[in-house]
Amino acid sequence: MRPLSHPPIEDLRPEAILHALSDPIRAAIFAKIMQVGCVEACSALSALGDRVIPKSSLSNHFKVLREAGLIRSERHGVEVRNHSRWAEVEARFPGLLSGIINAYASDAGSAPRAAEMARPA
Amino acid sequence: MRPLSHPPIEDLRPEAILHALSDPIRAAIFAKIMQVGCVEACSALSALGDRVIPKSSLSNHFKVLREAGLIRSERHGVEVRNHSRWAEVEARFPGLLSGIINAYASDAGSAPRAAEMARPA
DNA sequence: TCCCATAGTTCGGAATTTCGGAACTATCGG
DNA sequence: CCGATAGTTCCGAAATTCCGAACTATGGGA
């Protein structure tokens, strides 16, 4: 199985990042990773509230996040651990991620839906 | 013809904004509107460098930007003038737009492509 | 007034992308 | 070696996007 390649930070493209995070589910996954520090794909499944996400879709969401350069995935035995690349991305595109995450967080308060980012409970 | 409805600022959703700006062409159009202050659709066509964008696609791009709440469009005679809603959006989602625009601008320097945002010439 | 040119929208089919079930692979614990 | 768990791949269906062609609306003449 492939060693899960990640793009070097200088190859990151804003449109890929925006596209990755324009999906509320992916945004929620990413927010979760940042909250918790590290997450394996399967546990993210249950973490998204009421919504049940098929494994194959979930796998694809992680792939999109990884290829956008937002997360780093490492195999540990049978599972994959995903870490955010926040610091790198922040250095490359200052203010981008914080603006996006804050936007989702403030939106969650006014109109809660499937993507419940940064919700207290 | 419809009076070109715009969503009230409290209805804006982050995912719609990210989706709208995850297309480099739309991002370039939006950046152009902010640079120049106001733009009518047709002139944006030539403004995007080498790329020729069909009228119907352009019309759709403006629609996406409008429905995301990023621009305000008014008919003036035969043409439509598009203004950015930057101030409103910035008040609603602080730091979101500046982060995105800066990201594209810094990317343009390192890897120029179809979307030439904030390029001097 | 009628006609034309300009600016933009709508329609509809082709191309692309996304979704997700089923089958597959990889790894760990017995 | 076997079964269970974690995840990927494959591929057809559904949704989206793209864009040419036809259409609509407005202003400016003649």
CSV table of C-alpha atoms (C1' of nucleotides) in Angstrom, one decimal:
chain,number,residue,atom,x,y,z
A,1,MET,CA,0.0,0.0,0.0
A,2,ARG,CA,1.2,3.5,-0.8
A,3,PRO,CA,3.1,5.4,1.9
A,4,LEU,CA,0.4,8.1,1.7
A,5,SER,CA,2.1,10.9,0.0
A,6,HIS,CA,1.7,14.5,1.0
A,7,PRO,CA,2.3,17.6,-1.0
A,8,PRO,CA,5.2,19.8,0.0
A,9,ILE,CA,4.0,23.0,1.6
A,10,GLU,CA,5.1,25.2,-1.3
A,11,ASP,CA,2.9,23.2,-3.7
A,12,LEU,CA,-0.3,24.0,-1.8
A,13,ARG,CA,-2.9,25.8,-3.8
A,14,PRO,CA,-5.5,28.1,-2.3
A,15,GLU,CA,-8.2,26.7,-4.6
A,16,ALA,CA,-7.6,23.2,-3.4
A,17,ILE,CA,-7.8,24.3,0.2
A,18,LEU,CA,-11.0,26.2,-0.3
A,19,HIS,CA,-12.5,23.3,-2.2
A,20,ALA,CA,-11.6,20.9,0.5
A,21,LEU,CA,-13.1,23.0,3.2
A,22,SER,CA,-16.2,24.1,1.2
A,23,ASP,CA,-17.7,20.8,2.1
A,24,PRO,CA,-19.2,21.0,5.6
A,25,ILE,CA,-18.4,17.4,6.4
A,26,ARG,CA,-14.7,17.9,5.5
A,27,ALA,CA,-14.6,21.1,7.4
A,28,ALA,CA,-16.1,19.4,10.4
A,29,ILE,CA,-13.5,16.6,10.2
A,30,PHE,CA,-10.7,19.1,9.9
A,31,ALA,CA,-12.0,21.1,12.8
A,32,LYS,CA,-12.3,17.9,14.8
A,33,ILE,CA,-8.7,17.1,14.1
A,34,MET,CA,-7.6,20.4,15.3
A,35,GLN,CA,-9.6,20.3,18.4
A,36,VAL,CA,-8.5,16.8,19.4
A,37,GLY,CA,-5.0,17.0,17.9
A,38,CYS,CA,-5.2,13.7,16.1
A,39,VAL,CA,-7.9,11.5,14.9
A,40,GLU,CA,-8.2,8.1,13.1
A,41,ALA,CA,-10.7,8.0,10.3
A,42,CYS,CA,-13.1,5.6,11.8
A,43,SER,CA,-13.7,7.6,15.0
A,44,ALA,CA,-14.4,10.7,12.9
A,45,LEU,CA,-17.4,8.8,11.5
A,46,SER,CA,-19.2,8.7,14.8
A,47,ALA,CA,-18.1,12.2,15.7
A,48,LEU,CA,-20.2,14.0,13.1
A,49,GLY,CA,-23.4,13.9,15.0
A,50,ASP,CA,-26.5,12.4,13.5
A,51,ARG,CA,-25.0,12.0,10.0
A,52,VAL,CA,-23.8,8.5,9.0
A,53,ILE,CA,-21.0,8.7,6.5
A,54,PRO,CA,-20.2,5.6,4.5
A,55,LYS,CA,-16.6,4.3,4.8
A,56,SER,CA,-15.8,4.9,1.2
A,57,SER,CA,-17.0,8.5,1.3
A,58,LEU,CA,-15.0,9.1,4.5
A,59,SER,CA,-11.9,7.6,2.9
A,60,ASN,CA,-12.4,10.0,0.1
A,61,HIS,CA,-12.9,13.0,2.3
A,62,PHE,CA,-9.6,12.3,4.1
A,63,LYS,CA,-7.9,11.9,0.7
A,64,VAL,CA,-9.2,15.3,-0.4
A,65,LEU,CA,-8.0,16.9,2.8
A,66,ARG,CA,-4.6,15.2,2.5
A,67,GLU,CA,-4.1,16.2,-1.1
A,68,ALA,CA,-5.0,19.8,-0.3
A,69,GLY,CA,-2.2,19.7,2.2
A,70,LEU,CA,-4.4,20.2,5.2
A,71,ILE,CA,-3.7,17.0,7.1
A,72,ARG,CA,-0.9,14.5,7.4
A,73,SER,CA,-1.8,10.8,7.6
A,74,GLU,CA,0.3,8.1,9.1
A,75,ARG,CA,-0.3,4.4,9.3
A,76,HIS,CA,0.0,3.0,12.7
A,77,GLY,CA,-0.7,-0.7,12.5
A,78,VAL,CA,-4.2,-1.2,11.2
A,79,GLU,CA,-5.3,2.4,11.5
A,80,VAL,CA,-4.4,5.7,10.1
A,81,ARG,CA,-3.7,8.7,12.3
A,82,ASN,CA,-4.5,12.1,10.9
A,83,HIS,CA,-2.8,15.3,12.1
A,84,SER,CA,-3.5,18.8,10.9
A,85,ARG,CA,-0.8,20.7,9.1
A,86,TRP,CA,-2.1,23.9,10.5
A,87,ALA,CA,1.2,25.5,11.4
A,88,GLU,CA,2.7,24.9,8.0
A,89,VAL,CA,-0.4,26.1,6.2
A,90,GLU,CA,-0.7,29.1,8.5
A,91,ALA,CA,2.9,30.0,7.7
A,92,ARG,CA,2.3,29.7,4.0
A,93,PHE,CA,-1.1,31.4,3.9
A,94,PRO,CA,-1.4,33.6,7.0
A,95,GLY,CA,-4.9,34.0,8.3
A,96,LEU,CA,-6.5,31.7,5.8
A,97,LEU,CA,-7.4,28.8,8.0
A,98,SER,CA,-8.3,30.8,11.0
A,99,GLY,CA,-10.7,32.9,8.9
A,100,ILE,CA,-12.4,29.8,7.6
A,101,ILE,CA,-12.6,27.9,10.9
A,102,ASN,CA,-13.9,31.0,12.7
A,103,ALA,CA,-16.5,31.5,9.9
A,104,TYR,CA,-17.8,28.0,10.4
A,105,ALA,CA,-17.8,28.3,14.1
A,106,SER,CA,-19.8,31.5,14.1
A,107,ASP,CA,-22.2,30.0,11.6
A,108,ALA,CA,-22.7,26.9,13.8
A,109,GLY,CA,-24.1,29.1,16.5
A,110,SER,CA,-26.6,30.8,14.3
A,111,ALA,CA,-27.7,27.9,12.2
A,112,PRO,CA,-26.7,24.5,13.5
A,113,ARG,CA,-26.8,21.7,10.9
A,114,ALA,CA,-25.0,18.5,10.0
A,115,ALA,CA,-21.6,20.1,10.3
A,116,GLU,CA,-21.4,20.9,13.9
A,117,MET,CA,-18.0,22.5,14.2
A,118,ALA,CA,-16.7,23.7,17.4
A,119,ARG,CA,-19.9,23.0,19.2
A,120,PRO,CA,-19.5,22.8,22.9
A,121,ALA,CA,-21.1,19.4,23.4
B,1,MET,CA,-36.6,40.4,-15.6
B,2,ARG,CA,-35.9,39.6,-12.0
B,3,PRO,CA,-34.7,42.3,-9.8
B,4,LEU,CA,-31.6,40.2,-9.0
B,5,SER,CA,-32.2,39.1,-5.5
B,6,HIS,CA,-29.4,39.1,-2.9
B,7,PRO,CA,-29.3,37.0,0.3
B,8,PRO,CA,-29.5,39.0,3.5
B,9,ILE,CA,-26.1,39.1,5.3
B,10,GLU,CA,-27.3,36.8,8.1
B,11,ASP,CA,-28.2,34.1,5.7
B,12,LEU,CA,-24.6,33.8,4.3
B,13,ARG,CA,-23.1,30.4,4.7
B,14,PRO,CA,-19.4,29.8,4.9
B,15,GLU,CA,-19.5,26.7,2.6
B,16,ALA,CA,-21.2,28.8,-0.1
B,17,ILE,CA,-18.5,31.4,0.1
B,18,LEU,CA,-15.7,28.9,0.1
B,19,HIS,CA,-17.3,27.1,-2.8
B,20,ALA,CA,-17.7,30.3,-4.8
B,21,LEU,CA,-14.1,31.3,-4.2
B,22,SER,CA,-12.6,27.8,-4.7
B,23,ASP,CA,-12.9,28.4,-8.4
B,24,PRO,CA,-9.9,30.5,-9.5
B,25,ILE,CA,-11.9,32.3,-12.2
B,26,ARG,CA,-14.5,33.4,-9.7
B,27,ALA,CA,-11.8,34.3,-7.3
B,28,ALA,CA,-10.1,36.4,-10.0
B,29,ILE,CA,-13.4,38.1,-10.8
B,30,PHE,CA,-14.0,38.9,-7.2
B,31,ALA,CA,-10.5,40.2,-6.7
B,32,LYS,CA,-11.0,42.4,-9.8
B,33,ILE,CA,-14.2,43.8,-8.4
B,34,MET,CA,-12.5,44.7,-5.2
B,35,GLN,CA,-9.5,46.3,-7.0
B,36,VAL,CA,-11.6,48.3,-9.3
B,37,GLY,CA,-14.6,48.9,-7.1
B,38,CYS,CA,-17.2,48.0,-9.6
B,39,VAL,CA,-17.2,46.0,-12.7
B,40,GLU,CA,-19.8,45.0,-15.4
B,41,ALA,CA,-19.7,41.4,-16.4
B,42,CYS,CA,-18.6,41.8,-19.9
B,43,SER,CA,-15.5,43.8,-19.1
B,44,ALA,CA,-14.5,41.1,-16.6
B,45,LEU,CA,-14.4,38.7,-19.6
B,46,SER,CA,-11.4,40.4,-21.1
B,47,ALA,CA,-9.9,41.2,-17.8
B,48,LEU,CA,-8.9,37.6,-17.1
B,49,GLY,CA,-5.8,37.5,-19.1
B,50,ASP,CA,-5.4,34.9,-21.8
B,51,ARG,CA,-8.4,32.8,-20.8
B,52,VAL,CA,-11.6,33.3,-22.9
B,53,ILE,CA,-14.7,32.7,-20.8
B,54,PRO,CA,-18.0,32.0,-22.6
B,55,LYS,CA,-20.8,34.4,-21.8
B,56,SER,CA,-23.0,31.8,-20.4
B,57,SER,CA,-20.2,30.6,-18.0
B,58,LEU,CA,-19.5,34.1,-17.0
B,59,SER,CA,-23.2,34.7,-16.3
B,60,ASN,CA,-23.2,31.7,-14.1
B,61,HIS,CA,-20.0,32.7,-12.2
B,62,PHE,CA,-21.6,36.0,-11.3
B,63,LYS,CA,-24.7,34.2,-10.2
B,64,VAL,CA,-22.7,32.0,-7.9
B,65,LEU,CA,-20.9,35.0,-6.4
B,66,ARG,CA,-24.1,36.8,-6.0
B,67,GLU,CA,-25.9,33.9,-4.3
B,68,ALA,CA,-23.0,33.3,-2.0
B,69,GLY,CA,-23.5,36.9,-0.9
B,70,LEU,CA,-20.1,38.1,-2.1
B,71,ILE,CA,-21.3,40.7,-4.6
B,72,ARG,CA,-24.2,43.0,-5.2
B,73,SER,CA,-25.5,43.4,-8.8
B,74,GLU,CA,-27.6,46.2,-10.1
B,75,ARG,CA,-29.0,46.8,-13.6
B,76,HIS,CA,-28.1,50.1,-15.1
B,77,GLY,CA,-29.7,50.2,-18.5
B,78,VAL,CA,-28.5,47.4,-20.5
B,79,GLU,CA,-25.6,46.4,-18.3
B,80,VAL,CA,-25.2,45.0,-14.8
B,81,ARG,CA,-22.8,46.6,-12.3
B,82,ASN,CA,-21.3,44.4,-9.7
B,83,HIS,CA,-20.0,45.7,-6.4
B,84,SER,CA,-18.4,43.6,-3.7
B,85,ARG,CA,-20.1,43.2,-0.4
B,86,TRP,CA,-16.8,43.0,1.4
B,87,ALA,CA,-17.7,45.2,4.3
B,88,GLU,CA,-20.8,43.3,5.1
B,89,VAL,CA,-19.1,39.9,4.7
B,90,GLU,CA,-16.1,41.0,6.7
B,91,ALA,CA,-18.4,42.1,9.5
B,92,ARG,CA,-20.2,38.8,9.5
B,93,PHE,CA,-17.1,36.6,9.1
B,94,PRO,CA,-14.1,38.6,10.2
B,95,GLY,CA,-10.8,37.7,8.5
B,96,LEU,CA,-12.4,35.2,6.1
B,97,LEU,CA,-12.2,37.2,2.9
B,98,SER,CA,-8.8,38.8,3.6
B,99,GLY,CA,-7.4,35.4,4.3
B,100,ILE,CA,-8.6,34.0,1.1
B,101,ILE,CA,-7.6,37.0,-1.1
B,102,ASN,CA,-4.2,37.1,0.5
B,103,ALA,CA,-3.7,33.4,-0.1
B,104,TYR,CA,-4.5,33.8,-3.8
B,105,ALA,CA,-2.4,36.8,-4.1
B,106,SER,CA,0.7,35.2,-2.6
B,107,ASP,CA,0.1,32.1,-4.7
B,108,ALA,CA,0.0,34.1,-7.9
B,109,GLY,CA,3.5,35.3,-7.2
B,110,SER,CA,4.9,31.8,-6.7
B,111,ALA,CA,2.9,29.9,-9.4
B,112,PRO,CA,1.2,32.1,-12.0
B,113,ARG,CA,-1.7,30.4,-13.8
B,114,ALA,CA,-5.0,31.1,-15.3
B,115,ALA,CA,-6.3,33.0,-12.4
B,116,GLU,CA,-3.9,36.0,-12.2
B,117,MET,CA,-5.2,37.7,-9.2
B,118,ALA,CA,-3.5,40.9,-8.0
B,119,ARG,CA,-1.0,40.7,-10.7
B,120,PRO,CA,0.6,44.1,-11.4
B,121,ALA,CA,0.1,44.1,-15.2
C,1,DT,C1',-42.0,53.8,-34.5
C,2,DC,C1',-39.2,50.1,-36.0
C,3,DC,C1',-34.8,48.1,-36.2
C,4,DC,C1',-30.4,47.0,-34.8
C,5,DA,C1',-26.6,46.4,-31.5
C,6,DT,C1',-25.2,45.4,-27.0
C,7,DA,C1',-25.4,43.0,-22.4
C,8,DG,C1',-26.9,39.4,-20.3
C,9,DT,C1',-30.0,35.1,-19.2
C,10,DT,C1',-31.9,30.7,-20.0
C,11,DC,C1',-32.1,26.1,-22.0
C,12,DG,C1',-30.4,21.7,-22.7
C,13,DG,C1',-27.1,18.2,-23.6
C,14,DA,C1',-22.2,16.6,-22.9
C,15,DA,C1',-18.4,16.2,-19.8
C,16,DT,C1',-16.9,16.1,-15.2
C,17,DT,C1',-17.2,15.2,-10.3
C,18,DT,C1',-19.1,13.2,-6.3
C,19,DC,C1',-21.5,9.6,-3.7
C,20,DG,C1',-21.7,5.2,-1.8
C,21,DG,C1',-22.3,-0.1,-1.9
C,22,DA,C1',-19.7,-4.1,-2.5
C,23,DA,C1',-15.6,-6.3,-2.9
C,24,DC,C1',-10.9,-6.1,-1.8
C,25,DT,C1',-6.3,-5.5,1.0
C,26,DA,C1',-3.6,-4.9,5.1
C,27,DT,C1',-2.6,-5.6,9.9
C,28,DC,C1',-3.2,-7.3,14.5
C,29,DG,C1',-4.6,-10.7,18.1
C,30,DG,C1',-5.2,-15.0,19.1
D,1,DC,C1',-3.7,-19.8,9.9
D,2,DC,C1',-8.2,-17.4,11.0
D,3,DG,C1',-11.2,-13.9,12.1
D,4,DA,C1',-11.9,-9.1,13.1
D,5,DT,C1',-10.9,-4.4,12.4
D,6,DA,C1',-9.5,-0.3,9.5
D,7,DG,C1',-9.3,1.4,5.3
D,8,DT,C1',-8.9,1.5,0.0
D,9,DT,C1',-10.4,0.6,-4.6
D,10,DC,C1',-13.7,-0.1,-8.1
D,11,DC,C1',-17.5,1.2,-10.6
D,12,DG,C1',-22.2,2.6,-11.7
D,13,DA,C1',-25.7,6.2,-10.4
D,14,DA,C1',-26.7,10.8,-9.2
D,15,DA,C1',-25.5,15.5,-9.0
D,16,DT,C1',-22.8,19.4,-10.9
D,17,DT,C1',-20.5,22.1,-14.1
D,18,DC,C1',-19.6,23.7,-18.6
D,19,DC,C1',-20.7,26.1,-22.7
D,20,DG,C1',-23.0,26.8,-27.5
D,21,DA,C1',-27.3,28.3,-29.2
D,22,DA,C1',-31.4,30.6,-28.7
D,23,DC,C1',-33.7,34.0,-26.2
D,24,DT,C1',-34.8,38.6,-23.6
D,25,DA,C1',-34.3,43.3,-22.3
D,26,DT,C1',-32.6,48.0,-23.0
D,27,DG,C1',-30.9,52.0,-25.4
D,28,DG,C1',-29.8,54.5,-29.7
D,29,DG,C1',-30.6,55.9,-33.9
D,30,DA,C1',-33.1,56.7,-38.6
